[in-house]
Amino acid sequence: MSLTAPLTLTTERVALDLGARSYDICIGADLLAQASSYEGLPASSAAVVVTNTTVAPLWLAPVRAALHERHRQVHEVLLPDGEEHKNWQTLQRIFDTLLEHGCDRKTVLYALGGGVVGDMTGFAAASYMRGVPFVQIPTTLLAQVDSSVGGKTAINHPLGKNMIGAFYQPRRVLCDLDTLRTLPARERSAGLAEVIKYGPIADMAFFDWLEGAMDQLVALDADALRTAVRRSCEIKAAVVGADETESGLRAILNFGHTFGHAIEAGMGYGVWLHGEAVGAGMCMAAELSHRLGLVDAPFVQRLRALVARAGLPTRAPVIDADDNAGRYLAWMRLDKKSEAGSIRFVVIAEPGRAEVREAPDALVREVIDACCAD
Amino acid sequence: MSLTAPLTLTTERVALDLGARSYDICIGADLLAQASSYEGLPASSAAVVVTNTTVAPLWLAPVRAALHERHRQVHEVLLPDGEEHKNWQTLQRIFDTLLEHGCDRKTVLYALGGGVVGDMTGFAAASYMRGVPFVQIPTTLLAQVDSSVGGKTAINHPLGKNMIGAFYQPRRVLCDLDTLRTLPARERSAGLAEVIKYGPIADMAFFDWLEGAMDQLVALDADALRTAVRRSCEIKAAVVGADETESGLRAILNFGHTFGHAIEAGMGYGVWLHGEAVGAGMCMAAELSHRLGLVDAPFVQRLRALVARAGLPTRAPVIDADDNAGRYLAWMRLDKKSEAGSIRFVVIAEPGRAEVREAPDALVREVIDACCAD
């Protein structure tokens, strides 16, 4: 597929092939208000839209109106906004609402919001009565290009990010590009981190394109965003279709995330946005790849420059004044890819191809020391 | 299979066929202390035994000793005993222990205890890092004949029983008949409720056998228990193998449970044991079947007599002095089988065959009025 193919105004569909659990990722403008966007989804008398206090004033009314054509009752759950609320207490509010309204096994949940709303709604759907259908309506760039696709759902635990969750696929993902027009600059940059990620791990042609299109992406240019969302979803769908439950390949999507999760946990959830931590984390993972002899210094510099142009931090925070590298290592040992206490890093084997490797603690400490802000 | 086949001292295996998720239910004496019982299960450096304060003094030491031959580290989580603890707060203690010990995705959980321990450990295994392997070692009759088999895991919500959970299969079920020798009389009777259940829904020859063997079962006779556990597991495995996620047939295993869950919730979890509520609930469901014109009065009387001989209540409690039937109906509308506010009951279509049906509220009220103690 050419990245410079003429753009159309029609809705594009990226298929995620998972047998009986296959679904489409629909990408287009003016999607969430159209009844046709929901055609073919499970029917039920009741629907519940889960969203947050930031997204609701912008997009809840049109979604409600469209859903009222499909469901007799449309309830809503308004969560507080922010990663620091991605915990059991907030999840419980979804269950409370479902039970207070007598929602049954056929009730359809709709996740309207960013990654936190999508992750929590997905886990609620996986667990309520042991599983009800749900639909992702991601309203942030990060959610459209990454978290809404592939069925990873979770909440955080005080001792680690996304530690409690399920692999549970949505029935559809509706990426309405209009929602990105209202995206705050910080959220936009956070989303671009996950877009950039797909280049080094899977597609250097896309990386080349991103270097040319970054100014337009930062300006939220509609055509550029459409291409970025579509190509990101294509890559993610291909990886997830090959390895749904991360027994192998899927781990490459975690490039930058092992360091990133340590940043998020070390700073306290919500201080750095997930995408900001991934931005700095990718620079660290690229530096590690270089010090393992896999990629050259200019490649690391190229990645760092693109991360910076996306408005993201390229240097990681000091999370412990006394033993910064030690604290990083301790958090990373809790990463879900770790096995028997050994941290497993996603490294760039060569530009456009990633793999999972262990690395000596001493080398990782050097990377942390080199990449952390003073 | 003849129910009167000569009994052997060897371990019997009942296969549950679920494709890649197939597993064996092993039934025999002196199983949990034998290293051979665990052969072929996933290897890992760490294991976590989840049990409760009642079971631990009896059976934790031999399980630990056997597991130390397979796992370098064997951690344990001791939960408080009782249905009233089957909630998120208690579940969190399992996650806390797993994270504090740095348990990874390969860690194997072992559920050593009754239905509450099994349901909670199973849901913890389903959710920890989005899924780790687990093994059921049921130590109550109820868990051996029902809850440990089939992968239903859950916790309770204040507004309903088993509302939050997952379908998640164990890698093996080890039914050690020796653990039943120490079973308190009340737990024994609660387990017999689920044994009796299999007769009216699936196998009247088994029901006939139970009428003859009930005195031995109440006396915890080893041969009688072995036959009861084996035949119960065979029926359950066949039903679950045909309908893992309860899209149809599996619902028949809930005979007596719609009324029973209302009893448990209405009285407050833990006041009546689950099996006690199912005992009275089966009498109510049989009475409903009779009033729907499906079975005759002598059949209802036969079931009631067997429930009574098992040491179980045949009359249901009054859960609301002002509007008892209304309160029952309100709880039952929250049952997971309900759809759009209509309660769906498992009824006996003819002795040995069950189906799911709706029933007029007025008729259900009559049944409640007729079956509740003054």
PDB file of N, CA and C in Angstrom, chain B residues 179-224:
ATOM      1  N   THR B 179      -9.825 -35.542  51.253  1.00  0.00           N
ATOM      2  CA  THR B 179     -10.153 -34.250  51.883  1.00  0.00           C
ATOM      3  C   THR B 179     -11.608 -34.236  52.355  1.00  0.00           C
ATOM      4  N   LEU B 180     -12.431 -35.117  51.798  1.00  0.00           N
ATOM      5  CA  LEU B 180     -13.846 -35.101  52.186  1.00  0.00           C
ATOM      6  C   LEU B 180     -14.070 -35.728  53.560  1.00  0.00           C
ATOM      7  N   ARG B 181     -13.055 -36.491  54.025  1.00  0.00           N
ATOM      8  CA  ARG B 181     -13.225 -37.150  55.333  1.00  0.00           C
ATOM      9  C   ARG B 181     -13.320 -36.149  56.473  1.00  0.00           C
ATOM     10  N   THR B 182     -12.723 -34.967  56.263  1.00  0.00           N
ATOM     11  CA  THR B 182     -12.720 -33.964  57.344  1.00  0.00           C
ATOM     12  C   THR B 182     -13.824 -32.924  57.149  1.00  0.00           C
ATOM     13  N   LEU B 183     -14.721 -33.194  56.206  1.00  0.00           N
ATOM     14  CA  LEU B 183     -15.727 -32.188  55.857  1.00  0.00           C
ATOM     15  C   LEU B 183     -16.798 -32.063  56.958  1.00  0.00           C
ATOM     16  N   PRO B 184     -17.048 -30.842  57.451  1.00  0.00           N
ATOM     17  CA  PRO B 184     -18.136 -30.666  58.432  1.00  0.00           C
ATOM     18  C   PRO B 184     -19.479 -31.057  57.822  1.00  0.00           C
ATOM     19  N   ALA B 185     -20.416 -31.482  58.654  1.00  0.00           N
ATOM     20  CA  ALA B 185     -21.711 -31.982  58.177  1.00  0.00           C
ATOM     21  C   ALA B 185     -22.425 -30.953  57.303  1.00  0.00           C
ATOM     22  N   ARG B 186     -22.321 -29.691  57.678  1.00  0.00           N
ATOM     23  CA  ARG B 186     -23.066 -28.679  56.918  1.00  0.00           C
ATOM     24  C   ARG B 186     -22.501 -28.533  55.501  1.00  0.00           C
ATOM     25  N   GLU B 187     -21.173 -28.602  55.379  1.00  0.00           N
ATOM     26  CA  GLU B 187     -20.532 -28.515  54.071  1.00  0.00           C
ATOM     27  C   GLU B 187     -20.838 -29.757  53.224  1.00  0.00           C
ATOM     28  N   ARG B 188     -20.871 -30.907  53.902  1.00  0.00           N
ATOM     29  CA  ARG B 188     -21.212 -32.164  53.208  1.00  0.00           C
ATOM     30  C   ARG B 188     -22.599 -32.048  52.573  1.00  0.00           C
ATOM     31  N   SER B 189     -23.569 -31.588  53.380  1.00  0.00           N
ATOM     32  CA  SER B 189     -24.931 -31.459  52.861  1.00  0.00           C
ATOM     33  C   SER B 189     -24.991 -30.451  51.724  1.00  0.00           C
ATOM     34  N   ALA B 190     -24.269 -29.348  51.866  1.00  0.00           N
ATOM     35  CA  ALA B 190     -24.264 -28.331  50.803  1.00  0.00           C
ATOM     36  C   ALA B 190     -23.745 -28.937  49.497  1.00  0.00           C
ATOM     37  N   GLY B 191     -22.739 -29.776  49.587  1.00  0.00           N
ATOM     38  CA  GLY B 191     -22.218 -30.416  48.382  1.00  0.00           C
ATOM     39  C   GLY B 191     -23.218 -31.398  47.783  1.00  0.00           C
ATOM     40  N   LEU B 192     -23.938 -32.090  48.642  1.00  0.00           N
ATOM     41  CA  LEU B 192     -24.915 -33.065  48.144  1.00  0.00           C
ATOM     42  C   LEU B 192     -26.018 -32.387  47.331  1.00  0.00           C
ATOM     43  N   ALA B 193     -26.290 -31.113  47.617  1.00  0.00           N
ATOM     44  CA  ALA B 193     -27.295 -30.392  46.822  1.00  0.00           C
ATOM     45  C   ALA B 193     -26.896 -30.395  45.350  1.00  0.00           C
ATOM     46  N   GLU B 194     -25.620 -30.108  45.066  1.00  0.00           N
ATOM     47  CA  GLU B 194     -25.178 -30.056  43.664  1.00  0.00           C
ATOM     48  C   GLU B 194     -25.095 -31.455  43.062  1.00  0.00           C
ATOM     49  N   VAL B 195     -24.843 -32.480  43.895  1.00  0.00           N
ATOM     50  CA  VAL B 195     -24.868 -33.859  43.392  1.00  0.00           C
ATOM     51  C   VAL B 195     -26.295 -34.228  42.975  1.00  0.00           C
ATOM     52  N   ILE B 196     -27.237 -33.962  43.858  1.00  0.00           N
ATOM     53  CA  ILE B 196     -28.644 -34.291  43.576  1.00  0.00           C
ATOM     54  C   ILE B 196     -29.099 -33.614  42.286  1.00  0.00           C
ATOM     55  N   LYS B 197     -28.653 -32.370  42.088  1.00  0.00           N
ATOM     56  CA  LYS B 197     -29.037 -31.582  40.921  1.00  0.00           C
ATOM     57  C   LYS B 197     -28.908 -32.341  39.607  1.00  0.00           C
ATOM     58  N   TYR B 198     -27.821 -33.123  39.470  1.00  0.00           N
ATOM     59  CA  TYR B 198     -27.554 -33.770  38.185  1.00  0.00           C
ATOM     60  C   TYR B 198     -28.623 -34.792  37.801  1.00  0.00           C
ATOM     61  N   GLY B 199     -29.337 -35.337  38.794  1.00  0.00           N
ATOM     62  CA  GLY B 199     -30.374 -36.319  38.474  1.00  0.00           C
ATOM     63  C   GLY B 199     -31.506 -35.716  37.669  1.00  0.00           C
ATOM     64  N   PRO B 200     -32.265 -34.786  38.254  1.00  0.00           N
ATOM     65  CA  PRO B 200     -33.431 -34.255  37.527  1.00  0.00           C
ATOM     66  C   PRO B 200     -33.080 -33.607  36.192  1.00  0.00           C
ATOM     67  N   ILE B 201     -31.864 -33.020  36.068  1.00  0.00           N
ATOM     68  CA  ILE B 201     -31.570 -32.303  34.822  1.00  0.00           C
ATOM     69  C   ILE B 201     -30.994 -33.220  33.751  1.00  0.00           C
ATOM     70  N   ALA B 202     -30.406 -34.372  34.144  1.00  0.00           N
ATOM     71  CA  ALA B 202     -29.653 -35.116  33.127  1.00  0.00           C
ATOM     72  C   ALA B 202     -29.696 -36.639  33.236  1.00  0.00           C
ATOM     73  N   ASP B 203     -29.970 -37.200  34.390  1.00  0.00           N
ATOM     74  CA  ASP B 203     -29.713 -38.634  34.525  1.00  0.00           C
ATOM     75  C   ASP B 203     -30.545 -39.212  35.682  1.00  0.00           C
ATOM     76  N   MET B 204     -31.746 -39.688  35.347  1.00  0.00           N
ATOM     77  CA  MET B 204     -32.595 -40.198  36.418  1.00  0.00           C
ATOM     78  C   MET B 204     -32.081 -41.525  36.978  1.00  0.00           C
ATOM     79  N   ALA B 205     -31.250 -42.247  36.216  1.00  0.00           N
ATOM     80  CA  ALA B 205     -30.639 -43.463  36.773  1.00  0.00           C
ATOM     81  C   ALA B 205     -29.713 -43.086  37.935  1.00  0.00           C
ATOM     82  N   PHE B 206     -29.032 -41.960  37.766  1.00  0.00           N
ATOM     83  CA  PHE B 206     -28.183 -41.460  38.857  1.00  0.00           C
ATOM     84  C   PHE B 206     -29.050 -41.052  40.045  1.00  0.00           C
ATOM     85  N   PHE B 207     -30.193 -40.436  39.755  1.00  0.00           N
ATOM     86  CA  PHE B 207     -31.114 -40.057  40.835  1.00  0.00           C
ATOM     87  C   PHE B 207     -31.578 -41.297  41.599  1.00  0.00           C
ATOM     88  N   ASP B 208     -31.928 -42.347  40.853  1.00  0.00           N
ATOM     89  CA  ASP B 208     -32.323 -43.612  41.503  1.00  0.00           C
ATOM     90  C   ASP B 208     -31.192 -44.107  42.406  1.00  0.00           C
ATOM     91  N   TRP B 209     -29.984 -44.092  41.864  1.00  0.00           N
ATOM     92  CA  TRP B 209     -28.826 -44.554  42.646  1.00  0.00           C
ATOM     93  C   TRP B 209     -28.665 -43.708  43.921  1.00  0.00           C
ATOM     94  N   LEU B 210     -28.854 -42.397  43.786  1.00  0.00           N
ATOM     95  CA  LEU B 210     -28.711 -41.509  44.942  1.00  0.00           C
ATOM     96  C   LEU B 210     -29.742 -41.844  46.021  1.00  0.00           C
ATOM     97  N   GLU B 211     -30.953 -42.182  45.611  1.00  0.00           N
ATOM     98  CA  GLU B 211     -31.974 -42.556  46.603  1.00  0.00           C
ATOM     99  C   GLU B 211     -31.518 -43.759  47.411  1.00  0.00           C
ATOM    100  N   GLY B 212     -30.828 -44.687  46.740  1.00  0.00           N
ATOM    101  CA  GLY B 212     -30.329 -45.860  47.450  1.00  0.00           C
ATOM    102  C   GLY B 212     -29.075 -45.573  48.264  1.00  0.00           C
ATOM    103  N   ALA B 213     -28.263 -44.635  47.819  1.00  0.00           N
ATOM    104  CA  ALA B 213     -26.939 -44.422  48.417  1.00  0.00           C
ATOM    105  C   ALA B 213     -26.888 -43.245  49.385  1.00  0.00           C
ATOM    106  N   MET B 214     -28.025 -42.543  49.587  1.00  0.00           N
ATOM    107  CA  MET B 214     -27.962 -41.298  50.342  1.00  0.00           C
ATOM    108  C   MET B 214     -27.462 -41.497  51.780  1.00  0.00           C
ATOM    109  N   ASP B 215     -27.844 -42.590  52.409  1.00  0.00           N
ATOM    110  CA  ASP B 215     -27.385 -42.788  53.793  1.00  0.00           C
ATOM    111  C   ASP B 215     -25.861 -42.938  53.838  1.00  0.00           C
ATOM    112  N   GLN B 216     -25.308 -43.681  52.851  1.00  0.00           N
ATOM    113  CA  GLN B 216     -23.846 -43.819  52.811  1.00  0.00           C
ATOM    114  C   GLN B 216     -23.165 -42.470  52.506  1.00  0.00           C
ATOM    115  N   LEU B 217     -23.764 -41.694  51.608  1.00  0.00           N
ATOM    116  CA  LEU B 217     -23.174 -40.400  51.277  1.00  0.00           C
ATOM    117  C   LEU B 217     -23.180 -39.480  52.493  1.00  0.00           C
ATOM    118  N   VAL B 218     -24.277 -39.488  53.225  1.00  0.00           N
ATOM    119  CA  VAL B 218     -24.357 -38.646  54.423  1.00  0.00           C
ATOM    120  C   VAL B 218     -23.311 -39.097  55.443  1.00  0.00           C
ATOM    121  N   ALA B 219     -23.024 -40.397  55.452  1.00  0.00           N
ATOM    122  CA  ALA B 219     -22.007 -40.927  56.372  1.00  0.00           C
ATOM    123  C   ALA B 219     -20.596 -40.789  55.803  1.00  0.00           C
ATOM    124  N   LEU B 220     -20.461 -40.120  54.642  1.00  0.00           N
ATOM    125  CA  LEU B 220     -19.172 -39.888  53.984  1.00  0.00           C
ATOM    126  C   LEU B 220     -18.462 -41.193  53.639  1.00  0.00           C
ATOM    127  N   ASP B 221     -19.219 -42.189  53.259  1.00  0.00           N
ATOM    128  CA  ASP B 221     -18.650 -43.461  52.819  1.00  0.00           C
ATOM    129  C   ASP B 221     -17.809 -43.237  51.558  1.00  0.00           C
ATOM    130  N   ALA B 222     -16.585 -43.759  51.592  1.00  0.00           N
ATOM    131  CA  ALA B 222     -15.616 -43.427  50.536  1.00  0.00           C
ATOM    132  C   ALA B 222     -16.047 -43.927  49.158  1.00  0.00           C
ATOM    133  N   ASP B 223     -16.557 -45.163  49.097  1.00  0.00           N
ATOM    134  CA  ASP B 223     -16.954 -45.705  47.796  1.00  0.00           C
ATOM    135  C   ASP B 223     -18.135 -44.939  47.219  1.00  0.00           C
ATOM    136  N   ALA B 224     -19.084 -44.629  48.064  1.00  0.00           N
ATOM    137  CA  ALA B 224     -20.255 -43.894  47.577  1.00  0.00           C
ATOM    138  C   ALA B 224     -19.837 -42.502  47.096  1.00  0.00           C
TER     139      ALA B 224
END
